[in-house]
Coordinates of C-alpha atoms and ligand atoms in Angstrom, one line a residue:
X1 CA 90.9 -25.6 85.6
X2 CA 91.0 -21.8 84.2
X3 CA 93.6 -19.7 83.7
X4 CA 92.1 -17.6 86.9
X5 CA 91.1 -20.7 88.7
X6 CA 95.0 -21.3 88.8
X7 CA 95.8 -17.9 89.7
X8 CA 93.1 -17.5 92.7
X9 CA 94.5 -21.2 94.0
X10 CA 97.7 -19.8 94.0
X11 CA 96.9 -16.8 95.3
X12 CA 95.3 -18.8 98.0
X13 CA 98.6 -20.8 98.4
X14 CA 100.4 -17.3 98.7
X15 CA 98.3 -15.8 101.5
X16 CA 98.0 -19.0 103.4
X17 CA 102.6 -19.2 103.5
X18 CA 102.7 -15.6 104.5
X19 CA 100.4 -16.0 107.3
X20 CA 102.5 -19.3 108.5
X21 CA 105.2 -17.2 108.1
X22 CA 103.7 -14.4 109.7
X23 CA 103.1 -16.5 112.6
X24 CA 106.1 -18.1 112.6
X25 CA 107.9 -14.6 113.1
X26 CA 105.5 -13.4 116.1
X27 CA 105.7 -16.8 117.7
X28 CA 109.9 -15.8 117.8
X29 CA 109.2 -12.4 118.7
X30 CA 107.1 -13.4 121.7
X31 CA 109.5 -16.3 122.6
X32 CA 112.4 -14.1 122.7
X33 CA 110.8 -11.1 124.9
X34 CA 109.3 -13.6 127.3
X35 CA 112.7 -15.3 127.2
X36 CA 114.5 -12.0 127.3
X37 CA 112.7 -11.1 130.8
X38 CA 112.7 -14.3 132.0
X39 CA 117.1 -13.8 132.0
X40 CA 116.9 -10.3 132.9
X41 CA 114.3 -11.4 136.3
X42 CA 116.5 -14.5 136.9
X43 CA 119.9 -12.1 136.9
X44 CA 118.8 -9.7 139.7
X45 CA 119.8 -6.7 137.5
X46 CA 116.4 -5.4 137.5
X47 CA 116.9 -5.2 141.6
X48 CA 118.2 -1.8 143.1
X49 CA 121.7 -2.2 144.3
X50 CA 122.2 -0.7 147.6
X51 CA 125.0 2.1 147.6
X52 CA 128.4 0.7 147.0
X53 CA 131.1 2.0 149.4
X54 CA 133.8 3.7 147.9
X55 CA 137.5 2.0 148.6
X56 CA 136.5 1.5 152.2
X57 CA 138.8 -0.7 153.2
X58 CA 142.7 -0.1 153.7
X59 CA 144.7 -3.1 152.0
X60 CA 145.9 -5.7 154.2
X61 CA 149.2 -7.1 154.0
X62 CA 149.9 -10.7 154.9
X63 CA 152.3 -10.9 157.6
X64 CA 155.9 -12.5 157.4
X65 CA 156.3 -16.1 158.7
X66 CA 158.5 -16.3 161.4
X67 CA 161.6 -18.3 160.7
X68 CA 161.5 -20.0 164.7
X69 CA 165.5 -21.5 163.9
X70 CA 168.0 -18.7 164.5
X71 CA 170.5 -20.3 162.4
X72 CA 170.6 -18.1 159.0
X73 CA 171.6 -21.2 156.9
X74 CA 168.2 -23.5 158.3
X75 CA 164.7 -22.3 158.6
X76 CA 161.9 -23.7 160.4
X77 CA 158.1 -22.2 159.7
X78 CA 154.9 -23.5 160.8
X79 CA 152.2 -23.3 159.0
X80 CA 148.2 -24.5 160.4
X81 CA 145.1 -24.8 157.9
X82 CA 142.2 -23.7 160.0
X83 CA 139.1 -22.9 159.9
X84 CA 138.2 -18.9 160.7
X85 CA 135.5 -16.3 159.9
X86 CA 136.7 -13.2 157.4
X87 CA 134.9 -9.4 157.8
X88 CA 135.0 -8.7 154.0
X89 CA 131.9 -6.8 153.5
X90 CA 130.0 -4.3 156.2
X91 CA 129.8 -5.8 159.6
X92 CA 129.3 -9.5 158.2
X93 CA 131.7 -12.5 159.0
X94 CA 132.2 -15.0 156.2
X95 CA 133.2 -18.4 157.1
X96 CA 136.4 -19.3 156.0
X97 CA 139.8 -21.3 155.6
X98 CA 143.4 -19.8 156.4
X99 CA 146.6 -20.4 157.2
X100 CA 148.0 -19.3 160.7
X101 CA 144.8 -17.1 160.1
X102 CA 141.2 -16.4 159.0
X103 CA 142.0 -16.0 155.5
X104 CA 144.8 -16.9 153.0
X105 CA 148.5 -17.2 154.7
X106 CA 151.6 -15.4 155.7
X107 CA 154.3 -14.9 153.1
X108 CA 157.1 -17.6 153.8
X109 CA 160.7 -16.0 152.6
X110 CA 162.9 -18.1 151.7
X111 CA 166.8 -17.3 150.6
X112 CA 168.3 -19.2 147.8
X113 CA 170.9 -22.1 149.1
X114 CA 169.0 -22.1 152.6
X115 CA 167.9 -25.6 154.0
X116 CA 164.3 -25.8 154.9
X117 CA 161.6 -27.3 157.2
X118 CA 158.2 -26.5 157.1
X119 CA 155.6 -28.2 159.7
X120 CA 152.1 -28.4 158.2
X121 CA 149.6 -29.2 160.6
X122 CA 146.0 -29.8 159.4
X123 CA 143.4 -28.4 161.9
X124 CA 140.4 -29.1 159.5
X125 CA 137.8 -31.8 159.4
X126 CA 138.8 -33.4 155.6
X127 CA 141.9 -33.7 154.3
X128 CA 144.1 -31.3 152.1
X129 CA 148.2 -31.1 151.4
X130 CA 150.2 -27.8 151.2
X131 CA 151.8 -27.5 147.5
X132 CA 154.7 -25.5 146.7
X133 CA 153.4 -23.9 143.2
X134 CA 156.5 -22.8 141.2
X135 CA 159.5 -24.7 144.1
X136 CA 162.0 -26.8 142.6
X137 CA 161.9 -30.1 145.3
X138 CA 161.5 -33.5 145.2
X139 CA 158.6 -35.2 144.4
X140 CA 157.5 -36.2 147.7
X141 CA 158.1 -32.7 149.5
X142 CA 156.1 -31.4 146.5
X143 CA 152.6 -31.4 148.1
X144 CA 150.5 -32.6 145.8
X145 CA 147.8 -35.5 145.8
X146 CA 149.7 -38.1 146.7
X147 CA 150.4 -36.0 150.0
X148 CA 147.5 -35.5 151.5
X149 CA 147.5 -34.2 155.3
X150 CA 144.8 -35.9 157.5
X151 CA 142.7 -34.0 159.7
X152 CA 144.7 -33.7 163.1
X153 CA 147.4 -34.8 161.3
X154 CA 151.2 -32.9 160.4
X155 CA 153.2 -33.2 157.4
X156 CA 156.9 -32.1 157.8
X157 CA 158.8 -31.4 154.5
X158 CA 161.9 -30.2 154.3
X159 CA 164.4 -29.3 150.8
X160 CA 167.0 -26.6 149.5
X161 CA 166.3 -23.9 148.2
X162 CA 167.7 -24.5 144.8
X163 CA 166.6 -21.6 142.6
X164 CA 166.7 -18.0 141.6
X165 CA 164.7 -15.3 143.1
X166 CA 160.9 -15.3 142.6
X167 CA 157.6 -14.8 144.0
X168 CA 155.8 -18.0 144.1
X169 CA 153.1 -19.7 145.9
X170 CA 151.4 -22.5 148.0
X171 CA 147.8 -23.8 147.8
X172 CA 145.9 -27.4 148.8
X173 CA 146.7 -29.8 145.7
X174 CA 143.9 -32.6 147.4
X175 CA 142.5 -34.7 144.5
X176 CA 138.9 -33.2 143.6
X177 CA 139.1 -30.6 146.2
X178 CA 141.2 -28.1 145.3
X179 CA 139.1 -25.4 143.9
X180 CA 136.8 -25.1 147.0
X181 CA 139.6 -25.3 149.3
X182 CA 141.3 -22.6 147.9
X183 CA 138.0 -20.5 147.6
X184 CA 137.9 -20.2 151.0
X185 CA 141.1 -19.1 151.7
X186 CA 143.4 -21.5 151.5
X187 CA 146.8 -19.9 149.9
X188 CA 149.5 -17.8 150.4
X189 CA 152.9 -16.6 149.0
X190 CA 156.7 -17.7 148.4
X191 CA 159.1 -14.9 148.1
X192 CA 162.5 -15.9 147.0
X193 CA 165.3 -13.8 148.1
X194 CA 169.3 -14.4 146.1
X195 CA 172.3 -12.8 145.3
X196 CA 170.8 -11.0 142.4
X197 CA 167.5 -9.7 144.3
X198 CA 170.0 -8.5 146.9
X199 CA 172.1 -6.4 145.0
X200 CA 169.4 -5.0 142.6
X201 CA 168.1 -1.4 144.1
X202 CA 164.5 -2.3 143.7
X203 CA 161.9 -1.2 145.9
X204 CA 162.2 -3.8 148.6
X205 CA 160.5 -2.5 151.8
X206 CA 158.2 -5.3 152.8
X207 CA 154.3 -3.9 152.7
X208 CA 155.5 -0.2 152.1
X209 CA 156.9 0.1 148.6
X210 CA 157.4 -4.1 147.9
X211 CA 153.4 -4.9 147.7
X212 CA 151.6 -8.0 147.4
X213 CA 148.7 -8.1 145.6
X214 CA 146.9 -11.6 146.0
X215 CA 143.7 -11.2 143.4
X216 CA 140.7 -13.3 143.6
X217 CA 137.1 -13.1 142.6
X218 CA 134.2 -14.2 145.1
X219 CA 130.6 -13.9 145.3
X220 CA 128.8 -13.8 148.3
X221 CA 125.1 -14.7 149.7
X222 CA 122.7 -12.1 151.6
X223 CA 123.9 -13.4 154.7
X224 CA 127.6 -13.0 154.1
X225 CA 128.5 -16.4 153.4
X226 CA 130.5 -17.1 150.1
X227 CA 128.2 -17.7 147.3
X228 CA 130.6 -20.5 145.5
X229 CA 128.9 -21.0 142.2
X230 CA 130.0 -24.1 140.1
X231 CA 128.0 -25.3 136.7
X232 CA 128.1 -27.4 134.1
X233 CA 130.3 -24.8 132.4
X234 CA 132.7 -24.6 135.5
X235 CA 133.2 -21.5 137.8
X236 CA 131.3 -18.5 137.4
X237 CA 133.0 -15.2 137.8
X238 CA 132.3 -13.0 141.4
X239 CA 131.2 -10.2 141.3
X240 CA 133.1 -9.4 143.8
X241 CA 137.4 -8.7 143.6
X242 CA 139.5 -9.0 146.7
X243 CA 142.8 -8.6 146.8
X244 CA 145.0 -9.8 149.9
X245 CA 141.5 -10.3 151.4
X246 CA 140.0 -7.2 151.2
X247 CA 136.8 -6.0 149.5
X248 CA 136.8 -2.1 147.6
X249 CA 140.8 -1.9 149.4
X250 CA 142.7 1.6 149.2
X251 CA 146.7 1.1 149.5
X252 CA 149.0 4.8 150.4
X253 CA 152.2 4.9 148.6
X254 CA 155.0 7.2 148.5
X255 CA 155.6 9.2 145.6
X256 CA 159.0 7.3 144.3
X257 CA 158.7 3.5 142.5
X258 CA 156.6 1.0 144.1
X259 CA 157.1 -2.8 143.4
X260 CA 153.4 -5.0 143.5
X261 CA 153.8 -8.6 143.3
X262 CA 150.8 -9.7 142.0
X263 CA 149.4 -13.3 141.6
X264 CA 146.2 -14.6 139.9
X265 CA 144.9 -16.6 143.1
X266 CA 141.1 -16.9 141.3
X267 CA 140.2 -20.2 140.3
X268 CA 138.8 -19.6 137.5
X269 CA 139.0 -16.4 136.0
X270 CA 141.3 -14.7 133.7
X271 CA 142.4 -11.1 134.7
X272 CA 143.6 -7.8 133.1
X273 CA 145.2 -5.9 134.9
X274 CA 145.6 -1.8 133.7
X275 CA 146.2 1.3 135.8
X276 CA 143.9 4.3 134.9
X277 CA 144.8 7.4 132.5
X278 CA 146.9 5.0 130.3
X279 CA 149.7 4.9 132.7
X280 CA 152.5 2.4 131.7
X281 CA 154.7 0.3 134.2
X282 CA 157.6 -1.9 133.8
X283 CA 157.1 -5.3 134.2
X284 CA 160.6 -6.9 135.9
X285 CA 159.8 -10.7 136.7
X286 CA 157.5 -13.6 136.0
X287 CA 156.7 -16.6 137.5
X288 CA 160.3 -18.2 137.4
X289 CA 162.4 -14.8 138.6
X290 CA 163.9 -11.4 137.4
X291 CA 163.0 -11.3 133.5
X292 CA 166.4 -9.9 131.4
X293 CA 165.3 -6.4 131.6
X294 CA 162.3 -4.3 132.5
X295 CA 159.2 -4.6 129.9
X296 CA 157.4 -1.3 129.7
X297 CA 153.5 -2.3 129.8
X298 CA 150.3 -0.7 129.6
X299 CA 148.2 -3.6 130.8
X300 CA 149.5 -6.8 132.0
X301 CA 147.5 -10.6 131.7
X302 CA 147.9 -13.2 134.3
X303 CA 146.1 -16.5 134.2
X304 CA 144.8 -18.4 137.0
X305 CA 148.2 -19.4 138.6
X306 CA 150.8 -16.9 137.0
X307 CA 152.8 -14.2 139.0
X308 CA 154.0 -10.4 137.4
X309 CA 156.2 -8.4 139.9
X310 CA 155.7 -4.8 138.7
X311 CA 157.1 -1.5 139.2
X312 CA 155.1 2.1 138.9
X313 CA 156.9 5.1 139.1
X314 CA 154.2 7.1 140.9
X315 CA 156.8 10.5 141.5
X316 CA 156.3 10.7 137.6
X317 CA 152.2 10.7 137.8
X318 CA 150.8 14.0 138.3
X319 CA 147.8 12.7 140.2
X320 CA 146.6 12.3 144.0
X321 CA 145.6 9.0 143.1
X322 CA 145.3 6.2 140.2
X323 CA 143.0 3.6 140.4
X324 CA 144.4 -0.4 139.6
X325 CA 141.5 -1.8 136.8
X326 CA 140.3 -4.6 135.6
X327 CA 138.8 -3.9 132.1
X328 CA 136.4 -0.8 133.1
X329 CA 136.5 -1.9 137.1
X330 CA 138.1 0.0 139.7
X331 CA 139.7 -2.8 142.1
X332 CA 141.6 -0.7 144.0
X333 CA 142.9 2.8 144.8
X334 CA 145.5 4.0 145.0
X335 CA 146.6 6.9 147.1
X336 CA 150.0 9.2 146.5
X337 CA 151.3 11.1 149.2
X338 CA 154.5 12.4 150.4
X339 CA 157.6 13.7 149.1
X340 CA 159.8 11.7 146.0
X341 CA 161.2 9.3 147.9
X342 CA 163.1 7.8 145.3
X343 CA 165.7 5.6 146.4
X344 CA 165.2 2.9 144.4
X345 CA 165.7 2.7 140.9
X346 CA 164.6 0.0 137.7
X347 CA 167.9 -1.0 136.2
X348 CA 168.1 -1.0 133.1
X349 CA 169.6 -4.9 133.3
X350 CA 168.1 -7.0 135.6
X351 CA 169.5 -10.4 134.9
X352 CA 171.2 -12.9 132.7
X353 CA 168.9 -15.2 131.2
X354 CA 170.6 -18.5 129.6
X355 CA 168.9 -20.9 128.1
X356 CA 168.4 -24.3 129.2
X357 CA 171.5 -26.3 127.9
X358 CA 169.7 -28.4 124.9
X359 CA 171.2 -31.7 123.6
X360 CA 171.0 -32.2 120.1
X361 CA 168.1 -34.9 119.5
X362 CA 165.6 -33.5 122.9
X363 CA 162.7 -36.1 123.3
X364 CA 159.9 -33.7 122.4
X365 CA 156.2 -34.6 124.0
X366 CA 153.1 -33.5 122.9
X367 CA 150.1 -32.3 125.2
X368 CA 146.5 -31.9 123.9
X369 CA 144.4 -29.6 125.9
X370 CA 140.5 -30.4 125.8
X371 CA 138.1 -29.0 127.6
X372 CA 134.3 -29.5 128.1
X373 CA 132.7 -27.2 130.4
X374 CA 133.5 -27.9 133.9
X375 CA 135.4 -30.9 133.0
X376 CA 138.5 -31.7 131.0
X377 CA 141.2 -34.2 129.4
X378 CA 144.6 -33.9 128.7
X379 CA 145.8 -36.2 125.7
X380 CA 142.2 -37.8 126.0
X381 CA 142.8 -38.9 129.4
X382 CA 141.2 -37.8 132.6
X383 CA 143.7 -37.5 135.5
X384 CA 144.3 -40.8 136.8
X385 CA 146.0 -41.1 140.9
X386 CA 147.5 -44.6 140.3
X387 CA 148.5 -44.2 136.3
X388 CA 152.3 -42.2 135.2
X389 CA 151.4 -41.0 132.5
X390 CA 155.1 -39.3 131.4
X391 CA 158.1 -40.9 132.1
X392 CA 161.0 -38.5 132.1
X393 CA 164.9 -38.6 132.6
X394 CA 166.0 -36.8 135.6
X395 CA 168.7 -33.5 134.2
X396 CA 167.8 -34.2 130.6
X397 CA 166.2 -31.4 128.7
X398 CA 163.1 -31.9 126.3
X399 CA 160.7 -30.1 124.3
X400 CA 157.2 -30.1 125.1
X401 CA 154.4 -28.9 122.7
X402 CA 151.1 -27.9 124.3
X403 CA 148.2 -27.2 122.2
X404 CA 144.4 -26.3 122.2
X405 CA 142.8 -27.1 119.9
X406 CA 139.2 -26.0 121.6
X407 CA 136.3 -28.0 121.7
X408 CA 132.6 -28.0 122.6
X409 CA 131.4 -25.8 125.4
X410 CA 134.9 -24.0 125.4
X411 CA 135.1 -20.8 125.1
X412 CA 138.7 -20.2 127.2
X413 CA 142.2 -20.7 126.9
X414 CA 143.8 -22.7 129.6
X415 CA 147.0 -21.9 131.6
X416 CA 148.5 -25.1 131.6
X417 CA 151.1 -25.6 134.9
X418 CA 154.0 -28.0 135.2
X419 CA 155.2 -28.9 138.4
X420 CA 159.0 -28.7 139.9
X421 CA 160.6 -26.6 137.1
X422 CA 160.8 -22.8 135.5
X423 CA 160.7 -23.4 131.8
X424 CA 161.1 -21.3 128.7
X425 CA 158.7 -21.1 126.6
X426 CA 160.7 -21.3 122.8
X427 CA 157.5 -20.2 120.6
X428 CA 154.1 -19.3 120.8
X429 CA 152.1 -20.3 117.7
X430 CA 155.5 -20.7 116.0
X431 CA 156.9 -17.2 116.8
X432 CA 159.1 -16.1 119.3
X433 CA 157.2 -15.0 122.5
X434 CA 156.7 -11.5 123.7
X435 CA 159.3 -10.2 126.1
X436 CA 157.3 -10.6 129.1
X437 CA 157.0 -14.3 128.1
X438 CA 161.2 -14.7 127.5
X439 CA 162.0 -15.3 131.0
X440 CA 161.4 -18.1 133.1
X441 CA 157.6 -19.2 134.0
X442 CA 155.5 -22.4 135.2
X443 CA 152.5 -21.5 134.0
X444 CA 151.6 -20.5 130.6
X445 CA 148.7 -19.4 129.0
X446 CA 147.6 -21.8 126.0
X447 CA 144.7 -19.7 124.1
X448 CA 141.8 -21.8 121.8
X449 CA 144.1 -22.7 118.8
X450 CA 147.4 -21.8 120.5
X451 CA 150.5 -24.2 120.5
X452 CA 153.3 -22.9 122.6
X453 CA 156.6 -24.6 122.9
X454 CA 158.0 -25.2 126.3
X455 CA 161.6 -26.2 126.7
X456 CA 161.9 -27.9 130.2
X457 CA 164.5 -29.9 132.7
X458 CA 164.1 -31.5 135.5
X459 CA 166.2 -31.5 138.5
X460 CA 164.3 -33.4 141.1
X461 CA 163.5 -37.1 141.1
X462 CA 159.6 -37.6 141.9
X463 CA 156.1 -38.2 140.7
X464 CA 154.6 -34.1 139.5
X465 CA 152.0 -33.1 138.1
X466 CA 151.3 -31.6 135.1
X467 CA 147.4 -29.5 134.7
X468 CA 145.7 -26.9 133.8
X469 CA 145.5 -24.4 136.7
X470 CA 141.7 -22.9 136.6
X471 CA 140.8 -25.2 139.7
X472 CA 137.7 -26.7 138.5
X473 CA 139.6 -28.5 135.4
X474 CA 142.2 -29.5 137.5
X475 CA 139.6 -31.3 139.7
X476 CA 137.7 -32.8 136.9
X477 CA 140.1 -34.6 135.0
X478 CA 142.7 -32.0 133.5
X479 CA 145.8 -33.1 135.5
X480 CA 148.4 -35.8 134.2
X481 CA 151.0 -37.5 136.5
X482 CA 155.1 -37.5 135.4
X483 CA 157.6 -39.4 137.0
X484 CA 161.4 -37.9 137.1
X485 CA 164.0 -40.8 137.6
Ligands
LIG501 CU1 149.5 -24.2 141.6 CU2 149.6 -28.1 140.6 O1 149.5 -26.2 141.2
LIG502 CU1 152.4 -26.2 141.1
LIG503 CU1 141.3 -25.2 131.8

């Protein structure tokens, strides 16, 4: 071969690469347009969306149980899962589960020291149980799995109150069935009133300037049914927020503080919560109670499962109304009228916070968060009815270390819950939490590479549970089993 016979063969060579290469590169093109409309056709956004109401709805505010025993040292509550149909959007009724009602439950109060007895009757057609999420009782009053309530059938638990004042809450803890059960309604909320709530001059008018805000996400079909979308990569968000119930809701306040006790009830979905114009509030309790003193926020994170009690002094905003966000989303407005009414103040102390008596040696446990999509291990085990995984002294303090170490098809933290205790939390990725997170709690968010350090005790003899709280991991293997004795 020639010199130029070489060069025109690799010329040849040249031209022939670029136009596979060439090809190659359209072929990618094309796939990713095609691919690109094929998403955008399959998420409806090229559809028109109708107009949206504007905060149409007023809030609604669960009602107070009814203690039915006059005696102020006993109560007696009733309490009836049934089945109901909600108006959340327009004129259309959604089927549903509720408490007492259509949708979601009363608010039971309870005061510290006061003996209790609850009658659960189960009106639906599959079984469920009626868990206590944050109460301090025994293991078999506890409602969880091993509880379950047949259809037709009652439970009747009874306990002290044995703890300080909090705002927790009650949902079905059925095994593999508690995320759709609570979807459609099922949950409501504990108040805890004691000494220390009493004397405090916080905004305590039930419904008026002492709000519950029970936040959820749903999605719902063309004909007003819930759209309940599970995949391989667990829940998907709704597009739709409701709080107490109510779709695009409007609250009236006074102009004075306002207290909102506000719970993550989503199963799935992680929430940040912010007010609009940048306007702070003071965070003053967490799951377990009254945090040491106020926390001035300007957005505040709760986890499937956790609880904030806020106040907003709404005499100090200069505005008709403010809107309650989440990210860039109005969920709610919020309207000011009226004189400053206010007779309430934030004190400056709210409580004493001790910490949990320690011995010197405390039996330290490790817990390994894994997720993978929908489903989920803790230590490498899937949840497991008839196996204990933790044995634990009853009174004795310990240390337990939860980390998450992430995994494939995880994307998400996960708030991991411990039954029948408030615990401290020592560290967070071996620093001292933030002030919000220095009170007590039973629910704590572990992010992808997060170890926190948890110091618990347990009061109550039993068989708990231990998971992590976004519903569909707890039903698919994220749950472990203790036994207190
Ligand atoms: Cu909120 Cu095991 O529960
Ligand atoms: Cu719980
Ligand atoms: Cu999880």
């Amino acid at each position: 071969m020639t010199q130029s016979d070489q060069d025109r063969e690799r010329h040849k060579m040249n031209t022939a690469s670029t136009k596979i290469k060439l090809t190659i590169l359209v072929l990618i093109v094309v796939v990713l347009a095609f691919g690109g409309i094929v998403l955008i056709l399959l998420s409806g956004r090229w559809l028109p969306r109708g107009p949206i109401a504007k905060n149409a709805n007023e809030l609604k505010i669960p009602p107070l149980l009814e203690d039915l025993n006059p005696d102020p040292e006993t109560a007696e509550y009733e309490l009836e899962a049934q089945y109901g149909r909600t108006n959340f959007i327009g004129s259309q009724q959604t089927p549903t589960f509720g408490y007492n009602g259509s949708y979601l439950g009363p608010v039971i109060r309870l005061t510290k020291g006061e003996a209790v007895k609850i009658r659960v009757r189960n009106q639906l057609d599959f079984a469920t149980t009626i868990h206590w999420h944050g109460l301090v009782v025994d293991g078999d009053q506890d409602g969880g799995p091993h509880q379950g309530v047949a259809p037709g059938e009652t439970w009747e638990p009874g306990f002290t109150v044995d703890q300080s004042a909090a705002t927790l809450w009650y949902h079905p803890h059925i095994m593999g069935n508690t995320a759709d059960q609570v979807y459609y309604g099922l949950a409501g909320l504990i108040y805890i009133d004691d000494e220390v709530s009493a004397k405090l001059n916080l905004p305590k008018d039930y419904g008026v300037n002492d709000i519950p805000l029970i936040v959820q996400d749903r999605s719902f079909k063309s004909n007003g049914h819930f759209d309940y979308r599970i995949s391989m990569m667990g829940a998907e968000a709704g597009d739709t927020i409701l709080i107490n119930g109510t779709s695009d809701p409007y609250v009236n306040v006074q102009k004075g503080n306002v207290r909102f006790r506000i719970l993550n009830a989503s199963n799935f979905q992680n929430f940040e919560f912010k007010l609009s114009n940048l306007i702070d509030f003071q965070q003053i309790a967490s799951d377990g109670g009254f945090l040491a003193a106020p926390v001035t926020r300007g957005s505040l994170f709760l986890a499937p499962g956790e609880r904030a009690e806020v106040v907003v002094d709404f005499a100090a905003i200069n505005s008709e109304s403010v809107s309650l966000l989440l990210g860039r989303q109005e969920i709610m407005q919020i309207n000011i009228a009226g004189e400053d009414q206010n007779l309430s103040e934030v004190p400056e102390a709210l409580t004493r916070i001790k910490a949990i008596p320690e011995g010197d040696d405390p039996p330290i446990r490790m817990f390994n968060l894994e997720s993978m999509g929908i489903s989920g291990t803790i230590n490498g085990k899937y949840y497991d009815m008839d196996r204990i995984d933790e044995e634990v002294n009853l009174n004795e303090t310990e240390i337990w270390v939860v980390r998450n170490n992430g995994g494939m098809m995880q994307t998400n933290g996960h708030p991991f819950h411990v039954h029948v205790t408030q615990f401290q939390i020592i560290s967070r990725n071996g620093k001292a939490p933030p002030l919000q997170e220095q009170g007590f709690k039973d629910t704590v968010y572990v992010g992808v590479g997060d170890e926190v350090r948890l110091r618990v005790r347990f009061t109550h003899p039993g068989i708990f549970m231990y998971h992590c709280h976004m519903l569909e991991h707890e039903d698919n293997g994220m749950m472990g089993q203790f036994r207190v004795s």
